[in-house]
CSV table of N, CA and C in Angstrom, one decimal:
chain,number,residue,atom,x,y,z
A,1465,MET,N,-14.0,-25.0,-8.4
A,1465,MET,CA,-13.0,-24.5,-9.3
A,1465,MET,C,-13.4,-23.2,-9.9
A,1466,MET,N,-14.7,-23.1,-10.4
A,1466,MET,CA,-15.1,-21.9,-11.0
A,1466,MET,C,-15.3,-20.7,-10.0
A,1467,HIS,N,-15.6,-21.1,-8.8
A,1467,HIS,CA,-15.7,-20.0,-7.8
A,1467,HIS,C,-14.3,-19.4,-7.5
A,1468,ASN,N,-13.3,-20.2,-7.5
A,1468,ASN,CA,-11.9,-19.7,-7.3
A,1468,ASN,C,-11.5,-18.7,-8.5
A,1469,LEU,N,-11.8,-19.1,-9.7
A,1469,LEU,CA,-11.4,-18.3,-10.8
A,1469,LEU,C,-12.3,-17.0,-10.8
A,1470,PHE,N,-13.5,-17.1,-10.5
A,1470,PHE,CA,-14.4,-15.9,-10.4
A,1470,PHE,C,-13.9,-15.0,-9.3
A,1471,GLY,N,-13.5,-15.5,-8.2
A,1471,GLY,CA,-13.0,-14.7,-7.1
A,1471,GLY,C,-11.7,-14.0,-7.5
A,1472,ALA,N,-10.8,-14.7,-8.2
A,1472,ALA,CA,-9.6,-14.1,-8.6
A,1472,ALA,C,-9.9,-13.0,-9.6
A,1473,PHE,N,-10.8,-13.2,-10.5
A,1473,PHE,CA,-11.2,-12.2,-11.5
A,1473,PHE,C,-11.8,-10.9,-10.8
A,1474,VAL,N,-12.6,-11.1,-9.8
A,1474,VAL,CA,-13.2,-10.0,-9.0
A,1474,VAL,C,-12.1,-9.2,-8.3
A,1475,PHE,N,-11.2,-9.9,-7.7
A,1475,PHE,CA,-10.1,-9.2,-7.0
A,1475,PHE,C,-9.2,-8.5,-8.0
A,1476,LEU,N,-9.0,-9.1,-9.2
A,1476,LEU,CA,-8.2,-8.4,-10.2
A,1476,LEU,C,-8.9,-7.1,-10.7
A,1477,VAL,N,-10.2,-7.1,-10.8
A,1477,VAL,CA,-10.9,-5.9,-11.2
A,1477,VAL,C,-10.8,-4.9,-10.1
A,1478,ILE,N,-11.0,-5.3,-8.9
A,1478,ILE,CA,-10.8,-4.4,-7.7
A,1478,ILE,C,-9.4,-3.8,-7.7
A,1479,GLY,N,-8.4,-4.6,-8.0
A,1479,GLY,CA,-7.0,-4.1,-8.1
A,1479,GLY,C,-6.8,-3.1,-9.2
A,1480,LEU,N,-7.4,-3.3,-10.3
A,1480,LEU,CA,-7.3,-2.4,-11.4
A,1480,LEU,C,-8.0,-1.1,-11.1
A,1481,ALA,N,-9.1,-1.1,-10.5
A,1481,ALA,CA,-9.8,0.1,-10.1
A,1481,ALA,C,-9.0,0.9,-9.0
A,1482,ASP,N,-8.4,0.1,-8.1
A,1482,ASP,CA,-7.5,0.8,-7.2
A,1482,ASP,C,-6.3,1.5,-7.8
A,1483,ILE,N,-5.7,0.9,-8.8
A,1483,ILE,CA,-4.6,1.5,-9.5
A,1483,ILE,C,-5.1,2.8,-10.3
A,1484,MET,N,-6.2,2.7,-10.9
A,1484,MET,CA,-6.7,3.8,-11.6
A,1484,MET,C,-7.0,5.0,-10.7
A,1485,ILE,N,-7.6,4.7,-9.5
A,1485,ILE,CA,-7.8,5.8,-8.6
A,1485,ILE,C,-6.5,6.4,-8.1
A,1486,MET,N,-5.6,5.6,-7.8
A,1486,MET,CA,-4.3,6.1,-7.3
A,1486,MET,C,-3.6,6.9,-8.3
A,1487,GLN,N,-3.6,6.5,-9.6
A,1487,GLN,CA,-2.8,7.2,-10.6
A,1487,GLN,C,-3.5,8.5,-10.9
A,1488,ARG,N,-4.8,8.6,-10.8
A,1488,ARG,CA,-5.5,9.8,-11.2
A,1488,ARG,C,-5.6,10.8,-10.1
A,1489,MET,N,-5.7,10.4,-8.9
A,1489,MET,CA,-6.0,11.3,-7.8
A,1489,MET,C,-4.9,11.5,-6.8
A,1490,VAL,N,-4.2,10.4,-6.4
A,1490,VAL,CA,-3.2,10.5,-5.4
A,1490,VAL,C,-1.8,10.7,-5.9
A,1491,TYR,N,-1.4,10.0,-6.9
A,1491,TYR,CA,0.0,10.1,-7.4
A,1491,TYR,C,0.4,11.5,-7.9
A,1492,PRO,N,-0.5,12.2,-8.7
A,1492,PRO,CA,-0.1,13.6,-9.1
A,1492,PRO,C,0.2,14.5,-7.9
A,1493,GLN,N,-0.5,14.4,-6.9
A,1493,GLN,CA,-0.3,15.3,-5.7
A,1493,GLN,C,1.0,14.9,-5.0
A,1494,MET,N,1.3,13.6,-4.9
A,1494,MET,CA,2.5,13.1,-4.3
A,1494,MET,C,3.7,13.5,-5.2
A,1495,ARG,N,3.6,13.4,-6.5
A,1495,ARG,CA,4.7,13.8,-7.4
A,1495,ARG,C,5.0,15.3,-7.3
A,1496,LYS,N,3.9,16.1,-7.2
A,1496,LYS,CA,4.1,17.5,-7.1
A,1496,LYS,C,4.8,17.9,-5.8
A,1497,ARG,N,4.4,17.3,-4.7
A,1497,ARG,CA,5.1,17.6,-3.4
A,1497,ARG,C,6.5,17.1,-3.4
A,1498,TYR,N,6.8,16.0,-4.1
A,1498,TYR,CA,8.1,15.5,-4.1
A,1498,TYR,C,9.0,16.4,-5.0
A,1499,GLU,N,8.5,16.9,-6.1
A,1499,GLU,CA,9.3,17.8,-6.9
A,1499,GLU,C,9.6,19.1,-6.2
A,1500,GLU,N,8.6,19.6,-5.5
A,1500,GLU,CA,8.8,20.8,-4.7
A,1500,GLU,C,9.8,20.6,-3.6
A,1501,ALA,N,9.8,19.4,-3.0
A,1501,ALA,CA,10.8,19.1,-1.9
A,1501,ALA,C,12.2,18.9,-2.4
A,1502,LYS,N,12.3,18.5,-3.7
A,1502,LYS,CA,13.6,18.3,-4.3
A,1502,LYS,C,14.4,19.7,-4.4
A,1503,VAL,N,13.6,20.7,-4.5
A,1503,VAL,CA,14.3,22.1,-4.6
A,1503,VAL,C,15.0,22.4,-3.3
A,1504,THR,N,14.3,22.1,-2.2
A,1504,THR,CA,14.9,22.4,-0.9
A,1504,THR,C,15.8,21.3,-0.4
A,1505,GLY,N,15.9,20.2,-1.0
A,1505,GLY,CA,16.7,19.1,-0.6
A,1505,GLY,C,16.2,18.2,0.5
A,1506,SER,N,14.9,18.3,0.7
A,1506,SER,CA,14.2,17.6,1.8
A,1506,SER,C,13.3,16.5,1.4
A,1507,GLN,N,13.6,16.0,0.1
A,1507,GLN,CA,12.7,15.0,-0.4
A,1507,GLN,C,12.9,13.7,0.3
A,1508,GLY,N,11.8,12.9,0.3
A,1508,GLY,CA,11.9,11.5,0.9
A,1508,GLY,C,12.1,10.5,-0.2
A,1509,ARG,N,11.3,9.5,-0.1
A,1509,ARG,CA,11.3,8.4,-1.2
A,1509,ARG,C,10.5,8.9,-2.4
A,1510,ASP,N,11.0,8.4,-3.5
A,1510,ASP,CA,10.3,8.7,-4.8
A,1510,ASP,C,8.9,8.1,-4.8
A,1511,PRO,N,7.9,8.9,-5.2
A,1511,PRO,CA,6.5,8.4,-5.3
A,1511,PRO,C,6.4,7.2,-6.2
A,1512,ALA,N,7.3,7.1,-7.2
A,1512,ALA,CA,7.2,6.0,-8.1
A,1512,ALA,C,7.4,4.6,-7.4
A,1513,LEU,N,8.2,4.6,-6.4
A,1513,LEU,CA,8.4,3.4,-5.6
A,1513,LEU,C,7.1,3.0,-4.9
A,1514,PHE,N,6.4,4.0,-4.4
A,1514,PHE,CA,5.1,3.7,-3.8
A,1514,PHE,C,4.1,3.2,-4.8
A,1515,MET,N,4.1,3.7,-6.0
A,1515,MET,CA,3.2,3.2,-7.1
A,1515,MET,C,3.5,1.8,-7.5
A,1516,ASN,N,4.8,1.5,-7.5
A,1516,ASN,CA,5.2,0.1,-7.9
A,1516,ASN,C,4.7,-0.9,-6.8
A,1517,GLY,N,4.8,-0.5,-5.6
A,1517,GLY,CA,4.2,-1.3,-4.5
A,1517,GLY,C,2.7,-1.5,-4.7
A,1518,ILE,N,2.0,-0.5,-5.0
A,1518,ILE,CA,0.6,-0.6,-5.2
A,1518,ILE,C,0.3,-1.5,-6.4
A,1519,ARG,N,1.0,-1.3,-7.5
A,1519,ARG,CA,0.8,-2.2,-8.6
A,1519,ARG,C,1.0,-3.7,-8.3
A,1520,PHE,N,2.1,-3.9,-7.6
A,1520,PHE,CA,2.4,-5.3,-7.2
A,1520,PHE,C,1.3,-5.9,-6.3
A,1521,PHE,N,0.9,-5.1,-5.3
A,1521,PHE,CA,-0.2,-5.6,-4.4
A,1521,PHE,C,-1.5,-5.8,-5.2
A,1522,SER,N,-1.9,-4.9,-6.1
A,1522,SER,CA,-3.2,-4.9,-6.7
A,1522,SER,C,-3.2,-6.0,-7.8
A,1523,LEU,N,-2.1,-6.2,-8.6
A,1523,LEU,CA,-2.2,-7.1,-9.7
A,1523,LEU,C,-1.7,-8.5,-9.4
A,1524,ILE,N,-0.9,-8.6,-8.4
A,1524,ILE,CA,-0.3,-10.0,-8.1
A,1524,ILE,C,-0.9,-10.5,-6.8
A,1525,LEU,N,-0.7,-9.8,-5.7
A,1525,LEU,CA,-1.1,-10.4,-4.4
A,1525,LEU,C,-2.6,-10.5,-4.2
A,1526,LEU,N,-3.3,-9.4,-4.6
A,1526,LEU,CA,-4.8,-9.4,-4.4
A,1526,LEU,C,-5.5,-10.6,-5.2
A,1527,PRO,N,-5.2,-10.8,-6.4
A,1527,PRO,CA,-5.8,-12.0,-7.1
A,1527,PRO,C,-5.4,-13.3,-6.6
A,1528,VAL,N,-4.2,-13.4,-6.0
A,1528,VAL,CA,-3.7,-14.7,-5.5
A,1528,VAL,C,-4.5,-15.0,-4.2
A,1529,LEU,N,-4.8,-14.0,-3.5
A,1529,LEU,CA,-5.6,-14.3,-2.2
A,1529,LEU,C,-6.9,-14.9,-2.6
Protein backbone atom coordinates (compact mmCIF):
# COMPACT_ATOMS: atom_id res chain seq x y z
CA MET A 1 0.00 0.00 0.00
CA MET A 2 2.76 2.46 0.92
CA HIS A 3 4.61 1.70 -2.30
CA ASN A 4 1.55 2.69 -4.31
CA LEU A 5 1.18 6.00 -2.50
CA PHE A 6 4.89 6.72 -2.79
CA GLY A 7 4.79 5.94 -6.52
CA ALA A 8 1.80 8.24 -7.02
CA PHE A 9 3.61 10.99 -5.12
CA VAL A 10 6.74 10.57 -7.25
CA PHE A 11 4.72 10.77 -10.45
CA LEU A 12 2.88 13.83 -9.14
CA VAL A 13 6.21 15.56 -8.48
CA ILE A 14 7.40 14.62 -11.98
CA GLY A 15 4.15 16.03 -13.40
CA LEU A 16 4.57 19.31 -11.51
CA ALA A 17 8.15 19.62 -12.77
CA ASP A 18 6.89 18.98 -16.31
CA ILE A 19 4.29 21.74 -16.00
CA MET A 20 6.86 24.20 -14.65
CA ILE A 21 9.23 23.50 -17.56
CA MET A 22 6.46 23.83 -20.12
CA GLN A 23 5.13 27.09 -18.69
CA ARG A 24 8.53 28.74 -18.41
CA MET A 25 10.24 27.55 -21.60
CA VAL A 26 7.81 26.23 -24.18
CA TYR A 27 4.50 28.08 -23.66
CA PRO A 28 5.84 31.65 -24.07
CA GLN A 29 7.33 30.78 -27.47
CA MET A 30 4.14 29.05 -28.57
CA ARG A 31 2.05 32.01 -27.42
CA LYS A 32 4.31 34.49 -29.24
CA ARG A 33 4.07 32.56 -32.51
CA TYR A 34 0.31 32.20 -32.11
CA GLU A 35 -0.13 35.95 -31.59
CA GLU A 36 2.05 36.72 -34.63
CA ALA A 37 0.05 34.26 -36.74
CA LYS A 38 -3.24 35.88 -35.67
CA VAL A 39 -2.18 39.03 -37.48
CA THR A 40 -1.96 37.14 -40.79
CA GLY A 41 -5.03 35.01 -40.09
CA SER A 42 -3.07 31.75 -40.25
CA GLN A 43 -3.24 30.75 -36.62
CA GLY A 44 -3.95 27.19 -35.60
CA ARG A 45 -5.13 25.99 -32.23
CA ASP A 46 -4.73 28.17 -29.18
CA PRO A 47 -1.66 27.17 -27.12
CA ALA A 48 -3.82 27.33 -23.98
CA LEU A 49 -5.58 24.17 -25.22
CA PHE A 50 -2.20 22.43 -25.39
CA MET A 51 -1.32 23.57 -21.86
CA ASN A 52 -4.66 22.32 -20.52
CA GLY A 53 -3.88 18.91 -22.00
CA ILE A 54 -0.43 18.91 -20.39
CA ARG A 55 -1.93 19.85 -17.01
CA PHE A 56 -4.54 17.08 -17.25
CA PHE A 57 -1.90 14.50 -18.18
CA SER A 58 0.61 15.63 -15.56
CA LEU A 59 -1.73 16.11 -12.60
CA ILE A 60 -4.36 13.43 -13.16
CA LEU A 61 -3.25 10.67 -15.52
CA LEU A 62 0.40 10.41 -14.47
CA PRO A 63 -0.27 9.90 -10.73
CA VAL A 64 -3.09 7.44 -11.47
CA LEU A 65 -0.72 5.25 -13.46
